[in-house]
Coordinates of C-alpha atoms in Angstrom, one line a residue:
Chain A
M258 CA -26.0 24.6 6.0
D259 CA -23.9 22.6 8.5
S260 CA -23.2 18.8 8.4
N261 CA -25.6 17.9 10.8
F262 CA -28.6 19.7 9.3
R263 CA -27.8 18.5 5.9
R264 CA -27.7 14.8 7.6
E265 CA -30.5 16.0 9.5
I266 CA -32.9 16.8 6.1
I267 CA -31.6 13.7 4.4
V268 CA -32.1 11.0 6.4
D269 CA -35.5 12.4 7.7
N270 CA -36.9 12.1 4.0
A271 CA -34.7 9.0 3.5
S272 CA -36.9 7.5 6.3
N273 CA -40.3 9.1 6.2
P274 CA -40.3 10.2 2.4
F275 CA -42.8 12.4 1.1
H276 CA -45.5 11.0 -1.8
K277 CA -44.1 7.8 -1.8
E278 CA -47.2 6.0 -3.3
K279 CA -47.6 3.9 -5.9
K280 CA -49.9 5.6 -8.8
D281 CA -51.9 4.5 -11.6
K282 CA -52.4 5.5 -15.2
D283 CA -53.6 9.1 -14.7
F284 CA -49.9 10.1 -14.1
I285 CA -46.8 10.4 -16.5
T286 CA -44.6 7.4 -15.3
A287 CA -41.1 7.3 -15.6
N288 CA -38.5 4.5 -14.1
T289 CA -34.9 5.6 -12.8
H290 CA -33.4 3.2 -14.8
N291 CA -29.7 3.5 -13.8
E292 CA -27.2 1.3 -15.1
S293 CA -24.0 1.6 -13.0
C294 CA -26.6 1.2 -9.1
I295 CA -29.3 -0.5 -8.4
D296 CA -31.5 2.6 -7.5
N297 CA -34.9 1.7 -8.6
I298 CA -37.5 4.4 -8.4
D299 CA -40.8 5.1 -10.6
L300 CA -41.8 8.8 -10.8
Y301 CA -45.5 9.5 -11.3
V302 CA -45.9 13.3 -12.7
K303 CA -49.5 14.5 -13.5
V304 CA -48.7 17.4 -15.6
Q305 CA -51.6 19.6 -16.6
D306 CA -51.1 22.9 -19.2
D307 CA -47.8 22.7 -18.4
K308 CA -47.9 22.9 -14.8
I309 CA -47.2 19.6 -12.5
V310 CA -50.5 19.2 -10.5
D311 CA -49.1 16.1 -8.4
A312 CA -46.3 13.4 -8.2
Y313 CA -45.4 10.8 -6.3
F314 CA -42.6 7.8 -6.6
D315 CA -42.1 4.5 -5.5
G316 CA -39.3 1.6 -5.1
E317 CA -36.1 1.0 -3.5
A318 CA -33.2 3.0 -3.3
C319 CA -30.3 4.7 -1.1
A320 CA -31.0 7.2 1.2
I321 CA -29.8 10.1 -1.4
T322 CA -31.6 9.0 -3.9
T323 CA -34.6 8.2 -1.9
S324 CA -34.7 11.6 0.1
A325 CA -33.6 13.6 -3.2
T326 CA -36.7 12.1 -5.0
S327 CA -38.7 13.4 -1.4
I328 CA -37.3 16.6 -1.4
M329 CA -37.5 17.3 -5.2
L330 CA -41.0 16.1 -5.3
K331 CA -41.9 19.6 -2.0
N332 CA -40.6 21.6 -4.6
I333 CA -42.1 21.0 -7.8
I334 CA -45.2 20.2 -7.2
G335 CA -47.5 23.6 -8.0
K336 CA -45.0 24.1 -10.1
S337 CA -45.1 24.9 -14.1
L338 CA -42.2 22.8 -16.3
D339 CA -40.4 26.0 -17.2
E340 CA -39.9 26.2 -13.1
A341 CA -39.3 23.3 -12.8
R342 CA -36.2 23.4 -15.0
S343 CA -34.9 26.3 -13.4
I344 CA -34.8 24.9 -10.3
M345 CA -33.4 21.6 -12.2
K346 CA -30.7 23.6 -13.3
E347 CA -29.8 25.4 -10.2
Y348 CA -29.5 22.3 -8.5
Y349 CA -27.6 20.2 -10.7
K350 CA -25.0 23.9 -10.6
M351 CA -24.6 23.0 -7.3
L352 CA -24.0 19.6 -7.7
N353 CA -21.0 20.1 -10.2
E354 CA -20.1 23.1 -7.5
E355 CA -20.7 25.9 -10.0
E356 CA -22.7 29.2 -8.5
Y357 CA -25.8 28.9 -7.8
K358 CA -28.7 30.3 -6.9
E359 CA -29.8 29.3 -3.2
D360 CA -32.2 30.4 -2.6
M361 CA -33.9 28.4 -5.2
L362 CA -33.4 25.1 -3.6
G363 CA -34.6 25.5 0.1
E364 CA -34.1 21.5 1.5
L365 CA -31.9 20.5 -1.8
N366 CA -29.2 22.5 -0.1
A367 CA -28.8 19.2 1.5
Y368 CA -26.7 17.6 -0.9
S369 CA -24.3 20.7 -2.0
N370 CA -21.7 18.9 -0.5
I371 CA -22.6 15.8 -2.3
S372 CA -19.5 16.6 -5.1
K373 CA -17.5 15.7 -2.7
Q374 CA -18.2 11.7 -2.9
P375 CA -18.1 11.3 -6.6
S376 CA -19.9 8.0 -6.4
R377 CA -23.1 9.4 -5.3
L378 CA -23.6 12.2 -7.5
K379 CA -25.4 10.1 -9.7
C380 CA -27.6 9.5 -6.6
A381 CA -28.7 12.8 -6.2
R382 CA -29.2 13.5 -10.0
L383 CA -31.3 10.3 -10.5
P384 CA -34.6 12.0 -9.0
F385 CA -34.1 15.0 -12.2
E386 CA -33.0 13.4 -14.5
T387 CA -36.0 11.0 -14.1
L388 CA -38.5 13.9 -13.8
E389 CA -37.2 15.0 -17.2
K390 CA -37.8 11.8 -18.6
T391 CA -41.2 12.6 -17.3
F392 CA -41.4 15.7 -19.1
H393 CA -40.0 14.4 -22.5
I394 CA -42.8 11.8 -22.6
Y395 CA -45.3 15.0 -21.9
E396 CA -43.9 17.0 -24.1
T397 CA -43.7 14.1 -26.8
E398 CA -48.1 13.5 -26.5
K399 CA -48.8 16.5 -26.3
Chain B
M23 CA -4.6 -18.9 4.1
N24 CA -2.0 -18.6 1.8
R25 CA -2.2 -14.6 1.8
E26 CA 1.6 -13.8 1.5
D27 CA 0.9 -15.3 -2.2
F28 CA -1.1 -12.5 -3.1
L29 CA 0.6 -8.8 -3.7
M30 CA -2.7 -7.0 -3.5
F31 CA -2.8 -7.5 0.4
E32 CA 0.3 -6.4 0.2
N33 CA -0.5 -2.8 -1.0
N34 CA -3.8 -2.7 0.6
P35 CA -2.8 -4.2 4.0
D36 CA -6.2 -3.4 5.5
L37 CA -8.4 -4.3 2.4
I38 CA -11.2 -6.7 3.7
Y39 CA -12.2 -8.7 0.0
F40 CA -16.1 -10.3 0.9
D41 CA -16.5 -10.2 -3.2
N42 CA -14.7 -13.1 -4.4
G43 CA -18.4 -14.3 -6.3
A44 CA -17.7 -11.0 -8.3
T45 CA -13.9 -11.4 -8.9
T46 CA -10.4 -12.7 -7.3
F47 CA -7.3 -11.6 -6.7
K48 CA -4.5 -13.2 -8.4
P49 CA -2.0 -15.0 -6.8
K50 CA 2.0 -13.4 -7.5
R51 CA 3.0 -16.9 -9.7
V52 CA -0.7 -16.0 -12.1
I53 CA 0.9 -12.5 -12.6
D54 CA 4.9 -13.0 -13.3
K55 CA 3.4 -16.1 -15.6
I56 CA 1.3 -13.3 -17.8
N57 CA 4.2 -10.9 -17.2
D58 CA 7.1 -13.3 -18.1
Y59 CA 4.6 -14.2 -21.8
Y60 CA 5.1 -10.3 -22.1
T61 CA 8.6 -9.8 -21.6
K62 CA 10.1 -13.4 -22.4
Y63 CA 8.5 -14.5 -25.4
T64 CA 5.6 -12.7 -26.5
A65 CA 4.3 -14.3 -30.4
N66 CA 1.2 -15.8 -31.4
A67 CA -0.2 -19.3 -31.0
H68 CA -0.7 -22.2 -33.4
R69 CA 1.5 -20.5 -35.9
G70 CA 5.2 -20.1 -35.5
D71 CA 8.5 -21.6 -37.0
Y72 CA 10.5 -19.8 -34.5
D73 CA 11.6 -20.9 -30.3
I74 CA 8.9 -18.6 -28.7
S75 CA 5.9 -19.2 -31.3
L76 CA 6.6 -22.4 -30.2
K77 CA 7.0 -22.4 -27.0
V78 CA 3.5 -20.2 -26.3
D79 CA 1.9 -22.9 -28.8
K80 CA 2.9 -25.9 -26.5
E81 CA 2.3 -24.2 -23.4
Y82 CA -1.3 -22.6 -24.5
E83 CA -2.2 -26.6 -25.1
E84 CA -0.9 -27.8 -22.3
T85 CA -3.5 -25.9 -20.6
R86 CA -6.0 -27.6 -22.2
E87 CA -4.3 -30.9 -20.4
V88 CA -4.9 -29.2 -16.8
V89 CA -8.2 -28.0 -17.5
Q90 CA -9.1 -31.6 -18.4
G91 CA -7.0 -33.1 -15.6
F92 CA -8.7 -29.9 -13.6
I93 CA -12.2 -31.4 -14.4
N94 CA -11.6 -34.6 -15.3
S95 CA -12.9 -34.6 -18.9
E96 CA -12.2 -37.5 -21.3
S97 CA -10.2 -35.9 -23.6
P98 CA -8.3 -32.5 -24.0
N99 CA -10.6 -32.0 -27.5
E100 CA -13.5 -31.6 -25.1
I101 CA -11.7 -28.1 -23.4
V102 CA -13.0 -24.9 -25.7
F103 CA -11.0 -21.8 -24.2
T104 CA -14.0 -18.6 -24.1
K105 CA -13.8 -15.5 -22.6
G106 CA -15.7 -16.9 -19.6
T107 CA -18.7 -18.6 -18.4
T108 CA -21.3 -16.2 -20.2
D109 CA -19.3 -16.8 -23.4
S110 CA -19.8 -20.7 -23.0
L111 CA -22.9 -20.8 -21.5
N112 CA -24.0 -18.6 -25.0
M113 CA -21.7 -21.4 -27.6
I114 CA -23.7 -23.9 -25.6
I115 CA -27.1 -22.5 -26.1
F116 CA -26.3 -21.4 -29.8
G117 CA -24.2 -23.5 -31.6
F118 CA -25.4 -26.4 -30.1
M119 CA -29.0 -26.1 -28.9
R120 CA -30.3 -23.9 -31.4
Y121 CA -29.9 -26.8 -33.5
Y122 CA -31.1 -29.9 -31.2
L123 CA -34.0 -28.6 -29.9
K124 CA -37.3 -27.6 -32.0
S125 CA -40.0 -25.8 -31.7
G126 CA -41.7 -26.9 -28.2
D127 CA -38.9 -28.7 -26.6
E128 CA -38.9 -27.5 -22.9
V129 CA -35.7 -26.0 -21.2
L130 CA -35.6 -26.8 -17.4
I131 CA -33.8 -23.7 -15.2
T132 CA -34.7 -22.2 -11.8
K133 CA -35.2 -18.1 -10.9
A134 CA -31.9 -18.5 -9.0
E135 CA -29.9 -18.9 -12.1
H136 CA -27.1 -16.4 -13.3
A137 CA -28.4 -13.6 -16.1
S138 CA -26.2 -15.7 -18.3
N139 CA -27.9 -19.5 -17.5
V140 CA -31.4 -17.0 -18.3
L141 CA -31.3 -15.0 -21.2
P142 CA -29.7 -16.7 -23.5
W143 CA -32.2 -19.2 -23.2
F144 CA -34.9 -16.3 -23.3
E145 CA -33.6 -15.3 -26.8
L146 CA -33.8 -19.2 -28.7
E147 CA -37.5 -19.6 -26.3
K148 CA -38.0 -16.2 -29.0
E149 CA -36.1 -17.5 -31.8
L150 CA -36.7 -21.4 -31.5
G151 CA -40.1 -21.2 -30.3
I152 CA -39.1 -23.3 -27.1
V153 CA -40.5 -23.1 -23.8
V154 CA -38.0 -22.3 -20.8
K155 CA -39.5 -23.3 -17.2
F156 CA -38.9 -22.8 -13.9
I157 CA -37.8 -25.8 -11.4
P158 CA -39.9 -25.1 -7.8
L159 CA -37.6 -24.2 -5.6
T160 CA -38.0 -25.7 -1.6
E161 CA -38.7 -23.1 1.2
E162 CA -34.4 -23.1 1.3
Y163 CA -34.6 -21.8 -2.4
K164 CA -33.4 -25.6 -3.2
V165 CA -33.2 -27.2 -6.1
T166 CA -34.3 -31.6 -5.3
L167 CA -35.4 -34.2 -7.8
D168 CA -38.8 -34.0 -6.6
N169 CA -39.2 -31.0 -7.7
I170 CA -37.7 -31.2 -11.2
K171 CA -39.4 -34.7 -11.7
K172 CA -43.2 -32.3 -11.4
V173 CA -42.1 -29.8 -14.2
V174 CA -40.5 -32.5 -16.3
T175 CA -42.9 -33.7 -18.8
E176 CA -42.8 -35.6 -22.0
K177 CA -41.2 -32.5 -24.2
T178 CA -38.3 -31.7 -22.1
K179 CA -35.0 -31.7 -23.1
V180 CA -32.9 -30.2 -21.1
I181 CA -31.7 -28.8 -18.0
S182 CA -29.5 -26.2 -17.4
L183 CA -28.2 -25.0 -14.0
A184 CA -25.9 -24.2 -11.6
H185 CA -23.8 -26.2 -9.3
V186 CA -23.4 -22.6 -7.3
T187 CA -26.0 -20.6 -7.3
N188 CA -24.3 -17.2 -7.1
V189 CA -26.9 -15.6 -4.5
I190 CA -28.2 -18.0 -2.2
G191 CA -25.3 -20.0 -2.4
D192 CA -27.0 -23.7 -2.2
I193 CA -24.7 -26.4 -3.5
R194 CA -27.1 -28.5 -6.1
P195 CA -27.3 -32.4 -6.1
I196 CA -26.2 -32.4 -9.9
K197 CA -25.1 -36.1 -10.0
E198 CA -28.6 -37.0 -8.9
I199 CA -30.6 -34.7 -11.5
S200 CA -27.6 -35.4 -14.0
K201 CA -28.3 -38.9 -13.8
Y202 CA -32.3 -38.4 -13.5
A203 CA -31.6 -36.4 -16.9
H204 CA -30.1 -39.4 -19.1
D205 CA -31.9 -41.6 -17.5
N206 CA -35.2 -39.2 -19.4
N207 CA -33.5 -38.5 -22.8
M208 CA -32.5 -35.0 -21.3
L209 CA -29.2 -32.9 -21.8
M210 CA -27.7 -31.5 -18.5
V211 CA -25.9 -27.9 -19.1
L212 CA -23.4 -26.9 -15.9
D213 CA -22.7 -23.1 -14.8
G214 CA -19.6 -23.8 -12.5
A215 CA -18.7 -19.7 -12.5
Q216 CA -19.4 -20.0 -8.8
S217 CA -18.4 -23.7 -8.3
V218 CA -15.6 -25.2 -10.0
P219 CA -13.3 -22.7 -7.9
H220 CA -14.3 -23.7 -4.5
I221 CA -15.3 -27.2 -4.9
K222 CA -13.9 -30.5 -7.2
T223 CA -15.9 -30.8 -10.3
D224 CA -15.3 -33.9 -11.9
V225 CA -17.5 -33.8 -15.1
K226 CA -17.8 -37.9 -15.5
D227 CA -18.3 -38.2 -12.3
L228 CA -21.3 -35.9 -12.9
D229 CA -21.9 -37.0 -15.5
V230 CA -22.8 -33.2 -17.1
D231 CA -23.3 -33.1 -20.8
F232 CA -21.5 -29.6 -20.8
L233 CA -20.1 -27.2 -18.2
A234 CA -19.2 -23.4 -18.0
F235 CA -16.3 -21.6 -16.1
S236 CA -14.8 -18.6 -16.2
G237 CA -10.9 -17.7 -15.2
H238 CA -11.3 -14.7 -12.8
K239 CA -13.3 -15.9 -10.0
M240 CA -10.5 -18.9 -9.5
L241 CA -7.6 -16.8 -9.0
G242 CA -7.1 -16.7 -12.9
P243 CA -7.3 -13.7 -15.3
T244 CA -10.2 -12.1 -16.8
G245 CA -11.9 -12.4 -20.3
I246 CA -10.5 -16.2 -20.2
G247 CA -13.2 -19.3 -19.7
V248 CA -13.7 -22.7 -20.4
L249 CA -16.0 -24.3 -22.6
Y250 CA -16.5 -28.3 -21.1
G251 CA -18.2 -30.3 -23.8
K252 CA -19.1 -34.2 -24.5
L253 CA -16.7 -34.6 -27.5
K254 CA -19.7 -36.3 -29.5
Y255 CA -21.8 -33.1 -28.7
L256 CA -19.0 -30.8 -29.3
E257 CA -18.3 -32.4 -32.7
V258 CA -21.6 -30.9 -33.8
M259 CA -21.2 -28.0 -32.5
H260 CA -21.5 -24.6 -34.7
P261 CA -19.4 -22.1 -34.4
L262 CA -20.6 -18.5 -34.2
E263 CA -17.3 -17.0 -34.8
F264 CA -15.2 -17.7 -38.2
G265 CA -12.3 -16.5 -39.6
G266 CA -8.4 -17.1 -38.9
G267 CA -7.3 -19.8 -36.7
M268 CA -10.7 -21.8 -37.0
N269 CA -10.2 -22.7 -40.7
S270 CA -7.8 -25.5 -42.3
R271 CA -8.1 -24.7 -45.5
F272 CA -11.1 -22.1 -48.3
E273 CA -11.0 -21.5 -52.0
S274 CA -12.4 -18.8 -54.0
T275 CA -14.8 -21.4 -55.8
K276 CA -15.8 -21.0 -51.8
E277 CA -15.1 -24.5 -50.4
L278 CA -14.1 -24.6 -47.3
E279 CA -12.9 -26.9 -44.6
Y280 CA -12.5 -26.2 -40.8
K281 CA -10.3 -27.8 -38.3
E282 CA -10.8 -30.1 -36.0
L283 CA -11.8 -29.8 -32.5
P284 CA -11.2 -27.5 -30.5
L285 CA -9.6 -25.2 -32.6
R286 CA -13.0 -25.4 -34.6
L287 CA -14.3 -23.2 -31.3
E288 CA -11.5 -20.7 -30.9
A289 CA -11.7 -18.7 -34.1
G290 CA -8.8 -15.3 -34.4
T291 CA -6.3 -14.8 -32.1
Q292 CA -6.7 -16.2 -28.9
N293 CA -6.5 -14.9 -25.0
I294 CA -3.2 -16.1 -25.2
E295 CA -2.1 -14.1 -21.5
G296 CA -5.0 -15.6 -20.2
V297 CA -4.7 -19.1 -20.8
L298 CA -1.4 -19.2 -19.7
G299 CA -2.3 -17.1 -16.5
L300 CA -5.5 -19.1 -16.4
K301 CA -3.1 -22.4 -16.1
E302 CA -1.3 -21.3 -13.5
A303 CA -4.0 -20.5 -11.4
I304 CA -5.3 -23.9 -11.7
L305 CA -1.8 -25.0 -10.5
Y306 CA -2.0 -23.2 -7.9
L307 CA -5.6 -24.4 -7.1
E308 CA -4.5 -28.1 -7.5
E309 CA -1.4 -27.7 -4.8
I310 CA -2.7 -26.5 -2.1
G311 CA -6.2 -28.6 -2.5
L312 CA -10.0 -28.1 -3.8
D313 CA -11.0 -30.0 -0.8
K314 CA -8.8 -28.5 2.0
I315 CA -10.0 -24.4 0.9
H316 CA -14.0 -25.9 0.6
E317 CA -13.1 -26.6 3.9
H318 CA -11.7 -23.3 5.1
E319 CA -14.7 -21.8 3.5
A320 CA -17.1 -23.7 5.7
G321 CA -15.3 -23.5 8.9
L322 CA -15.0 -20.1 8.2
R323 CA -19.0 -19.6 6.7
E324 CA -20.3 -21.3 9.9
Y325 CA -18.4 -18.8 11.9
L326 CA -19.6 -15.9 10.3
I327 CA -23.0 -17.4 10.5
K328 CA -22.7 -17.7 14.3
R329 CA -20.8 -14.5 14.7
L330 CA -24.1 -13.0 12.7
E331 CA -26.2 -14.1 14.8
E332 CA -25.1 -11.9 17.6
V333 CA -25.6 -8.5 16.0
D334 CA -29.4 -7.3 16.4
N335 CA -30.7 -5.7 12.9
V336 CA -29.2 -7.9 10.5
E337 CA -31.2 -10.9 8.5
V338 CA -29.4 -13.7 7.0
Y339 CA -31.6 -14.9 3.7
N340 CA -29.4 -18.2 3.5
P341 CA -28.3 -19.1 6.9
K342 CA -28.6 -23.0 5.8
S343 CA -26.5 -22.6 1.7
E344 CA -23.6 -25.1 2.0
S345 CA -20.7 -22.6 -0.1
G346 CA -18.9 -19.4 0.7
L347 CA -21.3 -17.2 0.0
V348 CA -24.0 -15.0 2.6
I349 CA -26.5 -12.3 1.8
F350 CA -27.8 -10.3 4.1
N351 CA -29.2 -7.1 4.4
L352 CA -29.4 -4.5 7.8
E353 CA -32.9 -4.1 8.4
G354 CA -34.5 -0.9 7.2
I355 CA -31.1 0.2 5.2
F356 CA -31.2 -0.5 1.6
A357 CA -28.1 -2.9 0.4
E358 CA -25.9 -0.3 -1.4
D359 CA -25.9 1.5 1.6
T360 CA -25.3 -0.8 3.5
S361 CA -21.9 -1.6 1.6
R362 CA -20.8 1.6 1.6
Y363 CA -20.9 1.9 4.8
L364 CA -18.8 -1.2 5.0
N365 CA -16.5 0.5 2.4
H366 CA -15.9 2.9 4.5
Y367 CA -14.0 0.5 6.8
N368 CA -12.6 -1.0 3.9
I369 CA -15.1 -3.9 3.6
C370 CA -15.5 -5.4 0.2
V371 CA -19.0 -6.7 -0.3
R372 CA -21.7 -6.5 -3.8
A373 CA -24.5 -5.0 -3.0
G374 CA -27.7 -5.6 -5.6
N375 CA -29.9 -8.3 -6.8
H376 CA -26.5 -9.9 -8.2
C377 CA -27.4 -10.6 -12.2
T378 CA -30.4 -12.8 -10.3
K379 CA -33.2 -10.6 -11.7
M380 CA -35.7 -13.3 -10.7
V381 CA -34.3 -14.1 -7.9
K382 CA -36.6 -11.7 -5.7
D383 CA -39.3 -13.5 -6.5
E384 CA -38.3 -16.4 -4.3
I385 CA -36.9 -14.6 -1.5
K386 CA -39.2 -11.6 -1.3
V387 CA -36.7 -9.2 -1.1
K388 CA -35.0 -7.1 -4.1
N389 CA -31.6 -6.0 -2.9
T390 CA -28.8 -7.6 -1.1
C391 CA -25.2 -7.5 0.9
R392 CA -23.5 -10.5 -0.7
I393 CA -20.4 -11.5 1.3
S394 CA -18.1 -14.3 -1.0
L395 CA -15.3 -16.1 0.7
Y396 CA -12.0 -17.8 -0.7
L397 CA -9.4 -19.3 0.8
Y398 CA -7.4 -15.8 1.9
N399 CA -10.1 -14.8 4.2
T400 CA -9.7 -15.5 7.6
K401 CA -11.4 -15.3 11.0
E402 CA -10.3 -11.4 11.8
E403 CA -11.5 -10.5 8.7
I404 CA -15.1 -11.9 9.9
D405 CA -14.7 -10.2 13.3
K406 CA -13.6 -6.9 12.1
L407 CA -17.0 -7.0 9.8
I408 CA -19.3 -8.2 12.6
E409 CA -17.6 -5.2 15.0
V410 CA -18.4 -2.8 12.1
L411 CA -21.9 -3.8 11.9
K412 CA -22.3 -3.8 15.6
E413 CA -22.0 0.0 15.3
S414 CA -24.0 0.3 11.8
K415 CA -26.6 2.6 14.1
N416 CA -24.1 5.0 13.2
I417 CA -24.5 4.7 9.4
Y418 CA -25.6 7.7 8.3
N419 CA -23.2 9.9 10.4
I420 CA -20.9 8.3 8.2
I421 CA -22.2 7.8 4.9
L422 CA -24.2 11.1 4.4

């Protein structure tokens, strides 16, 4: 992915994010609560029979976190928790500059260079870390 | 002014530092003092019968007198060294107010206060059943006596305010508020973290009962701060720490006696390098003159506000404040992205809510970029900032 294309994906998703809308009690909610920056996003995830049937987010965050959340949601809706976790695993491998399965990540490949900016790694990880929180809530309450 | 005294500029010639509200650079004189202490006369204070310890002791206590003169307090015994403003405020609230106030008593603060002048009060509210109330701010986010009168009741016992707020940057009319407080049987606590480094603070003239401030925001080292309290209140303040340095005797029968002020409130080996460094910082500021520093900052601020008007997509939230703090956002850009963009050009600004998480209720914006100026900032630095902000249409090409 060349850097212009990568940037275009990020800017598109940051300016017109997918499923950015506050949701109600039918959704499992978790907040980013990042201690090292001011990104503040609520993630709303609806899970039925271990499958993510719908998901939204709301809040204020930097371009990286906002876009990565938007792209993550596009990627995980309709997937099982296990499938979402596999995507998460490959995504983290990519962020850590390890070998990873590019074809599993789609637009998330836009962040393949982010490890070059260590201060932004946290922003890129945030959506998935928060997603894991919602999974944890689902599994504890199941 | 005086940039040549700061090694940070020598070592980082292209750096533009606009985050003085967070911390400040240290003049060579402060660094040399700390270096001398560690290389020429390292010893503990208040202990020794030998020369270097006596020297440390003397300089430690001289600093108290320097601070006393700096804020024009009545006695050096009213000056207690702390870790910083947060520590000082916690001592005031948990060492004094916890015993002075009772359930139902009211304390007035504002939503623009720093966390350190909010959270200890919230904790005391839970513990003691006092009531923390907010003084409404004007449209320009200022505190006025009229607005204070709107929320005062016969149960109001304390007004606790920053002299200069760390986001809006307004200078509060503390003298007037203090007088009103005392006329109505209330105490006045002043958070001087953002004011003492920038404007002359005279505790007698302002007639505040307590003042808290930090060394590192006024060219001094980190980890050192000051608690000022009127003697009659410090006399009854309970220490929050007990141990070495603060007791005069104790027996196996559990009989004990604590030292007189101010040592009673300074348990354990103190931050000696911090105290010695603070003295140099204050002497340095006094040599330049706080009036001159304030004038310099006011001139820069006016210039900055005027030049920011040239940038189409900038919104300034506090154009009318008097201090060297300016908060702004680029239209449609998250504050943190803006600060990262500026960082690309070696311009340091702070992005966020600046530890003032309730101010969003007032200014309706959660996060902002903050420029906080000090004596060593220049018009040329502002010119560079404006030039970079004018090019900010490229922001994503730079930060992504």
